[in-house]
XYZ file of C-alpha atoms in Angstrom:
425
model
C 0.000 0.000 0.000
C 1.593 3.191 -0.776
C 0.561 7.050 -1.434
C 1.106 9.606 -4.319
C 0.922 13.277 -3.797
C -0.800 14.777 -6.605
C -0.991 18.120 -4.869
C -0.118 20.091 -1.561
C 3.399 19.115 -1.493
C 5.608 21.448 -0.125
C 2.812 23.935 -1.085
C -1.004 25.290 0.443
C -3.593 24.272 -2.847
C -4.731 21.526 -5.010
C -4.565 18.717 -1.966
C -4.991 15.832 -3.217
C -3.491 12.021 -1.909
C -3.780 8.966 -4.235
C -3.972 6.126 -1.517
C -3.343 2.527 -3.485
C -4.074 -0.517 -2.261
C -3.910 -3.694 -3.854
C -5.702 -3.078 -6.960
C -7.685 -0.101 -5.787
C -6.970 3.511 -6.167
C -8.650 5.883 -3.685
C -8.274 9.952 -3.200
C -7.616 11.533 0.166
C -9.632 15.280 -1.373
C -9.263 16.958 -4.788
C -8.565 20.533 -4.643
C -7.678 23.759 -6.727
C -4.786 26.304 -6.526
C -5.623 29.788 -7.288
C -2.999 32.150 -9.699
C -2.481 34.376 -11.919
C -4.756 33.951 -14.507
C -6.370 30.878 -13.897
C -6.180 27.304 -11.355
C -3.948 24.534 -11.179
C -5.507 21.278 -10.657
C -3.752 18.495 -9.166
C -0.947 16.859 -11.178
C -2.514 14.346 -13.384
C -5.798 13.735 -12.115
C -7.840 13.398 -15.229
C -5.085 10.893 -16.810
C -5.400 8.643 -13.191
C -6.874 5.334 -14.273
C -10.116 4.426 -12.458
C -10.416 5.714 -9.304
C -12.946 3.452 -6.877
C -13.645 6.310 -4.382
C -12.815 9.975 -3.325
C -13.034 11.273 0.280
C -13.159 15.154 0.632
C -12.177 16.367 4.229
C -14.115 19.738 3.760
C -15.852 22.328 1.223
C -12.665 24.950 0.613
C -11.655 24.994 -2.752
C -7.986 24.009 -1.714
C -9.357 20.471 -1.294
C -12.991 19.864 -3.214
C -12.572 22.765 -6.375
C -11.625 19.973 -8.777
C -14.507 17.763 -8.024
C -16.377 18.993 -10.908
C -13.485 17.257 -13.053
C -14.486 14.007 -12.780
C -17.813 14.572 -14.035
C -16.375 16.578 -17.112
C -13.900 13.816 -17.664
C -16.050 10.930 -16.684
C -14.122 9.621 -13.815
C -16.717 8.280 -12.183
C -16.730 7.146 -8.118
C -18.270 7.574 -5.134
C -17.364 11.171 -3.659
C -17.885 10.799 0.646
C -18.331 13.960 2.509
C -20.529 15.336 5.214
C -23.757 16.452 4.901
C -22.936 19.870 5.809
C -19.301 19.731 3.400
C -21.441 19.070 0.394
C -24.172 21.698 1.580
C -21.185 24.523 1.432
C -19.260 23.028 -1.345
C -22.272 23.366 -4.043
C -22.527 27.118 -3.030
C -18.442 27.609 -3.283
C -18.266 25.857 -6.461
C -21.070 27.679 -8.332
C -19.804 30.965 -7.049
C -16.551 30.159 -7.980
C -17.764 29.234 -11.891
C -19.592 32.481 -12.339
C -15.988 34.398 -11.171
C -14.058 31.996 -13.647
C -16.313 32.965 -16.255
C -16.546 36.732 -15.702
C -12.720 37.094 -15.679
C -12.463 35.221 -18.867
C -10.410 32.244 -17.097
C -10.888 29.032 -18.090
C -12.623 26.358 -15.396
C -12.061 23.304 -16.749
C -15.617 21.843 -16.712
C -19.479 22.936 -17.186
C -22.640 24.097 -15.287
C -23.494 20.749 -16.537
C -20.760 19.317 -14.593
C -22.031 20.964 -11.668
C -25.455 19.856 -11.525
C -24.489 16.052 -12.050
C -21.735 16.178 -9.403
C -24.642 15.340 -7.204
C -25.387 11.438 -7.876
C -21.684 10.486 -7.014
C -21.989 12.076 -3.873
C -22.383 9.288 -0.677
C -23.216 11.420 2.821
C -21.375 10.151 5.742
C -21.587 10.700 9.579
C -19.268 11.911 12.204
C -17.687 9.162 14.179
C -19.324 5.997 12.185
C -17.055 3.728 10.005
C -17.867 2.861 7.116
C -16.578 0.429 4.223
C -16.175 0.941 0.344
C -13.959 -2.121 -1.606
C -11.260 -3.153 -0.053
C -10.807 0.212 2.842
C -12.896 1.104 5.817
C -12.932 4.888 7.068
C -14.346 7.162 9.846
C -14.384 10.756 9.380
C -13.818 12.901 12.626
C -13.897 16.405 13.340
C -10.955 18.395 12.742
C -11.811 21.665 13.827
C -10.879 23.664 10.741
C -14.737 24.833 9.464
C -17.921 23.256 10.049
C -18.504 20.000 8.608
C -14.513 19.560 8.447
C -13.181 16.185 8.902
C -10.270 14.150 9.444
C -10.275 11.039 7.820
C -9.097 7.789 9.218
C -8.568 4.888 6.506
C -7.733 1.291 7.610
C -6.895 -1.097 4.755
C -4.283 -4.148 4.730
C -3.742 -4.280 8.648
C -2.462 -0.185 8.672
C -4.462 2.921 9.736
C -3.791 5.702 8.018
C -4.727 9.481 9.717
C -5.223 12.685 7.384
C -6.061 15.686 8.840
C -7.209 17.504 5.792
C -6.946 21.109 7.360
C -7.240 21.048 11.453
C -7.011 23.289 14.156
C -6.679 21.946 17.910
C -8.511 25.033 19.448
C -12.050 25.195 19.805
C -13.331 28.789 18.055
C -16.238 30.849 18.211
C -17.552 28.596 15.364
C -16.215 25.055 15.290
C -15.660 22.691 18.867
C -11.986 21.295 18.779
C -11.192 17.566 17.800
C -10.546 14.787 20.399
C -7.855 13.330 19.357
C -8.900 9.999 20.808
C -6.592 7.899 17.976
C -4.645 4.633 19.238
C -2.381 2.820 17.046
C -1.970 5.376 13.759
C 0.976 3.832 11.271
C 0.547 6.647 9.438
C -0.651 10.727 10.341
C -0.567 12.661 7.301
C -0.498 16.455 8.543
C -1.098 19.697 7.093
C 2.041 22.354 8.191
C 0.117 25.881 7.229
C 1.848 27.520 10.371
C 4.828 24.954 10.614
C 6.648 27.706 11.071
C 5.182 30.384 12.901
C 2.887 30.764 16.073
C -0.657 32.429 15.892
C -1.241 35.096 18.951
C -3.385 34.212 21.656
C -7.484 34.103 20.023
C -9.068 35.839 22.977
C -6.527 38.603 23.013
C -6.888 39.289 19.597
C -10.548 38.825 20.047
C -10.121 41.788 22.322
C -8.450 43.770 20.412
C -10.616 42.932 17.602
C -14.205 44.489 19.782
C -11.913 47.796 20.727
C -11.272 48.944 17.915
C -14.548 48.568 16.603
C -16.157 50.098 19.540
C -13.695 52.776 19.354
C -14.496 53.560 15.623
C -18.113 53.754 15.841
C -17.807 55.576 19.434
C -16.238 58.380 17.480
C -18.672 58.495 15.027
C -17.131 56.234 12.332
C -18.046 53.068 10.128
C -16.271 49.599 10.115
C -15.695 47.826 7.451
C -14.616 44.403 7.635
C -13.843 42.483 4.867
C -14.596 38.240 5.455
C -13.805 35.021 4.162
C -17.427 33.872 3.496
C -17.130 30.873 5.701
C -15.595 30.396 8.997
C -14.646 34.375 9.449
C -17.761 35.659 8.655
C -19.649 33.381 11.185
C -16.988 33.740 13.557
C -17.346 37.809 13.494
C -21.255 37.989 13.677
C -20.246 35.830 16.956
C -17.956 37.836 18.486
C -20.034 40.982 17.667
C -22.729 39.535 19.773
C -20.260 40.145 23.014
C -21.071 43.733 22.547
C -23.597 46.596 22.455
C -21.958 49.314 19.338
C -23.583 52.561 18.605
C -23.920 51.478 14.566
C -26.180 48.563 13.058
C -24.108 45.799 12.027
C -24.779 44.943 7.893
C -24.349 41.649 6.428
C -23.358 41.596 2.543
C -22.144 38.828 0.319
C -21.936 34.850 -0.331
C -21.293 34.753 3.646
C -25.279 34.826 3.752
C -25.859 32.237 1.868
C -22.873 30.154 3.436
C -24.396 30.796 6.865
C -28.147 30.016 6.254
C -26.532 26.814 5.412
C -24.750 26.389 8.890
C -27.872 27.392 10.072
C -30.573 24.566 8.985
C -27.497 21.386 8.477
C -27.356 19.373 11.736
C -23.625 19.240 12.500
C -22.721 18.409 16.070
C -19.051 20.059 16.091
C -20.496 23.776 15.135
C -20.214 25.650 17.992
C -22.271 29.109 19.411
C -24.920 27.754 16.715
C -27.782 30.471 18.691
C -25.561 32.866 19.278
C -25.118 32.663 15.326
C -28.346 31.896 14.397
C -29.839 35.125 16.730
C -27.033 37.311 15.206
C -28.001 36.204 11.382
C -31.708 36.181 11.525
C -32.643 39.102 14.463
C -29.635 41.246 14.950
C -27.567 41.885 11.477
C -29.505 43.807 9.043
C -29.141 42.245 5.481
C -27.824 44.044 2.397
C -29.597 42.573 -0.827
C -29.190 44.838 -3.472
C -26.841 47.860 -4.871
C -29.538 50.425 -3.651
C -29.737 48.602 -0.018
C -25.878 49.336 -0.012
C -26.205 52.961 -0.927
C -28.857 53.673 1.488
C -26.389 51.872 4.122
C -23.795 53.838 3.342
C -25.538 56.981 4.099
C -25.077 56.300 7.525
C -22.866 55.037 10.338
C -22.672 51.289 10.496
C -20.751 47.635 11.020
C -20.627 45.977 7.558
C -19.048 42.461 7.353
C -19.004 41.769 3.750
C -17.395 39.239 1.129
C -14.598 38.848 -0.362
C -11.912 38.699 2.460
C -8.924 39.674 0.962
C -10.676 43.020 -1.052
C -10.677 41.187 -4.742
C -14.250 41.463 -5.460
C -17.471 41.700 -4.324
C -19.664 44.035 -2.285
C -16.552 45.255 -0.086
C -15.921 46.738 -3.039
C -19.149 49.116 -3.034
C -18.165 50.276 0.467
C -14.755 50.853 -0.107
C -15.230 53.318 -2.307
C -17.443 55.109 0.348
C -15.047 54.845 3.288
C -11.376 55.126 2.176
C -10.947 58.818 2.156
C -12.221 59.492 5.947
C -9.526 59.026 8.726
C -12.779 57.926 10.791
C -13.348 54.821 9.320
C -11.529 52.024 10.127
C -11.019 48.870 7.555
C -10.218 45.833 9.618
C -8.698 42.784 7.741
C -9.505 39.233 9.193
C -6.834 37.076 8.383
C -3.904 36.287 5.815
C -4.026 38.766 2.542
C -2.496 36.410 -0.297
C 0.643 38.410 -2.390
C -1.016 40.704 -5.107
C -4.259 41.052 -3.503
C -6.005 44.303 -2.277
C -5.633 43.079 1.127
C -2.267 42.606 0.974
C -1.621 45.674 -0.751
C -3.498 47.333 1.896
C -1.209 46.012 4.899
C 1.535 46.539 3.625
C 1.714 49.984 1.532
C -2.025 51.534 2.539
C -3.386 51.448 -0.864
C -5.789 49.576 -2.549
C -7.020 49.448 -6.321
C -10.415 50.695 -7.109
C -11.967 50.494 -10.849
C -8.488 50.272 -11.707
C -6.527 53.143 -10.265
C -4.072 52.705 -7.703
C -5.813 54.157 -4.143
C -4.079 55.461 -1.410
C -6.330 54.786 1.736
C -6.807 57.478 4.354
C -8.659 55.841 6.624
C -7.535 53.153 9.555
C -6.329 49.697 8.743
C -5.854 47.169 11.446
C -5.227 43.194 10.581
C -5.900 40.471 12.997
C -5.076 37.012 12.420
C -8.093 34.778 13.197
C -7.221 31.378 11.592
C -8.986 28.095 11.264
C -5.772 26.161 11.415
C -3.257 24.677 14.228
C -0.191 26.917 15.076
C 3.466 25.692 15.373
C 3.031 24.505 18.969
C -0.453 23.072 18.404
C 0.605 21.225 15.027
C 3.813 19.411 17.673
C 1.172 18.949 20.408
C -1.364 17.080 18.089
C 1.941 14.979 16.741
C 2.904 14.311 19.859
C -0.888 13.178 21.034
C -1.969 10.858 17.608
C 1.961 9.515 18.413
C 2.263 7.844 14.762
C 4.828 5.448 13.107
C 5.203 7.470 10.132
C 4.415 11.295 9.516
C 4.256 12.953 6.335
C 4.167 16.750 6.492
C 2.415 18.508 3.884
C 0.215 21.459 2.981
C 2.868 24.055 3.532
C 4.584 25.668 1.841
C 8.612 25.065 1.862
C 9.914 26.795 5.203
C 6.867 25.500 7.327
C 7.424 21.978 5.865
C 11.132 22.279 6.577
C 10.749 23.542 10.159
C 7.925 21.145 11.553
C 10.122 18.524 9.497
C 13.177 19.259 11.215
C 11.794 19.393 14.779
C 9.766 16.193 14.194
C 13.253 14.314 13.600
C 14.758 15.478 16.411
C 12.088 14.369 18.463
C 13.706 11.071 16.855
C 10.030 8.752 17.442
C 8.634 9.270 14.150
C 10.048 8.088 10.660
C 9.313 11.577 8.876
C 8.385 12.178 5.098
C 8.271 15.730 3.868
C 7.376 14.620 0.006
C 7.521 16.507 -3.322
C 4.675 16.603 -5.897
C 4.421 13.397 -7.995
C 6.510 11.640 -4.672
C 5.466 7.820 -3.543
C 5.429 6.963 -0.314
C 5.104 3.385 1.021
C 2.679 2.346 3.924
């Protein structure tokens, strides 16, 4: 039994694990990688031969965008996910179609594709095993976003952990995993923050509710740009901790994403009436270019789409708020290289209909993250206590540093594999 990495290999994007057995071919999640002009899909999936079944760990793009792929190229298999991964997944994948085709990139595959994905997919519990062919597996929660999983395979006498993406913590949004694992041969791990340490949550969760009640205390607007799942649900929750002087406006695919939080049983999502009271009583929701305007024309909270300022309605308010020192723009998370987020950080402009912006007003970044820092990622190695470890979904220093501390600790025979790389069971 052996694996080949296809994707996420010494990089974050297009995850995707061939696990072979004898005879069988399975796949540990089949992601995208966003660039310049397009996606890369994971090295040779459409020329794989048949593939008997693909397990998808959660909905981001990272590790289910490809999925439409084996419809278009008729690789057809039983896709297992949980109810609530395929319930986000449909609305990430048609969203991120209609993008594709407005910026003249190329997808890859069809709205046909899209709609037929659905009669491969197999829905599968937290916490029950189950058995396709010659494998059995159990997904468990990993923490990341809700319906997130790890996935535990058993085939040929060996157990075989993947994380997918994990984070140890529990968060306003998603309870923490167990870790209750005996006997792993193998843990495959992502290494996001292999190298560096997150700051404390509830610090920066702090931090986070000053500023904004400093803002609007002064008579400004906030406006805080949101990945559309996990940060937007996770700052509607942390909102709830306090009384502002401004209404608090929700814009974007992050509605959508949460009404489907909202009405999927999942047992790992955490703060689900804080969320649901914030959604449905409390946040006032935008609709419509007009609805924005009329926003606008007064002081408010608006947590909008797209997180890292490429798109979408933060857009609209941008272009309101930039020029007043009163405002305050407050970034969620990590700004990818080249976007307006990162731009924003780093030199205080921004581009807007094409013009290079200087910003006048505030900018403040906080790093909320769904995944395991440094020290977490060694605790939950030293916890699961495998045979083997393979480090992956990182990109090159964070691979390198988890790598080198994980032989030192001298208990683990340690893999740290290249795209295209084979690795035996």
């Amino acid at each position: 039994m052996k694996l080949v990495f296809h994707g996420a290999a010494k990089e974050v994007g297009r995850s995707c694990i061939e696990l072979q057995t004898q005879g069988d071919r399975y796949l540990l999640d089949a992601g995208i990688k966003f660039k310049e002009g397009g996606f890369d899909y994971p090295e040779q999936i459409v020329n794989l031969p048949d593939i008997d079944g693909l397990l998808i760990s959660h909905s981001h793009l990272d590790h289910a965008g490809a999925l439409p792929l084996f419809e278009h190229y008729k690789i057809i298999c039983p896709i297992y996910c949980t109810k609530l991964t395929y319930s986000i997944t449909k609305v990430l994948l048609k969203d991120s179609y209609k993008i594709a085709r407005i910026r003249n990139l190329h997808p890859a595959y069809t709205k046909t594709d899209l709609r037929h994905l659905e009669k491969d997919i197999r829905l599968v519990r937290y916490d029950r095993q189950y058995k396709h062919r010659k494998i059995r597996f159990t997904f468990k929660n990993a923490g990341h976003v809700p319906g997130s999983a790890m996935i535990l395979v058993e085939a040929e006498d060996k157990k075989i952990l993947y994380t997918g993406d994990t984070k140890l913590r529990t968060t306003e949004l998603v309870k923490g995993p167990t870790l209750d694992y005996k006997d792993i041969d193998m843990l495959i791990i992502e290494s996001t923050y292999g190298d560096r340490e997150l700051p404390d949550r509830n610090e920066t969760r702090k931090r986070f509710l000053d500023k904004v009640t400093e803002v609007t205390n002064k008579g400004g607007s906030v406006l805080i740009p949101v990945f559309s799942l996990g940060r937007a649900q996770d700052v509607l929750i942390m909102l709830a901790e306090r009384r502002f002087k401004a209404p608090i406006y929700f814009d974007g695919m992050c509605k959508k994403i949460t009404q489907r939080i909202l009405t999927t049983p999942d047992p790992y999502v955490n703060n689900r009436e804080i969320l649901d009271k914030m959604f449905n009583h409390k946040a006032i929701h935008i609709g419509s270019e007009k609805h924005r305007h009329h926003a606008l024309s007064q002081q408010g909270i608006y947590v909008t789409t797209s997180g890292m300022m490429q798109g979408g309605p933060v857009m609209s308010y941008l272009r309101e708020l930039w020029h007043e020192p009163k405002h305050a723009i407050l970034l969620m998370g990590y700004q990818c290289k080249r976007t307006n987020g990162r731009h924003l950080i780093e030199d205080d402009y921004v581009y807007l209909d094409g013009w290079r912006t200087y910003v006048k007003c505030d900018i403040e970044k906080y790093d909320f993250s769904g995944h395991a820092g440094k020290e977490d990622l060694k605790e939950m190695i030293k916890r699961i206590n495998p045979k083997k470890l393979v480090i992956q979904h990182g990109d090159p220093d964070a691979v390198e540093e988890l790598r080198s501390w994980a032989e030192k600790e001298n208990k683990y025979i340690v893999y740290a594999p290249e795209i295209g790389e084979e690795i035996e069971v």
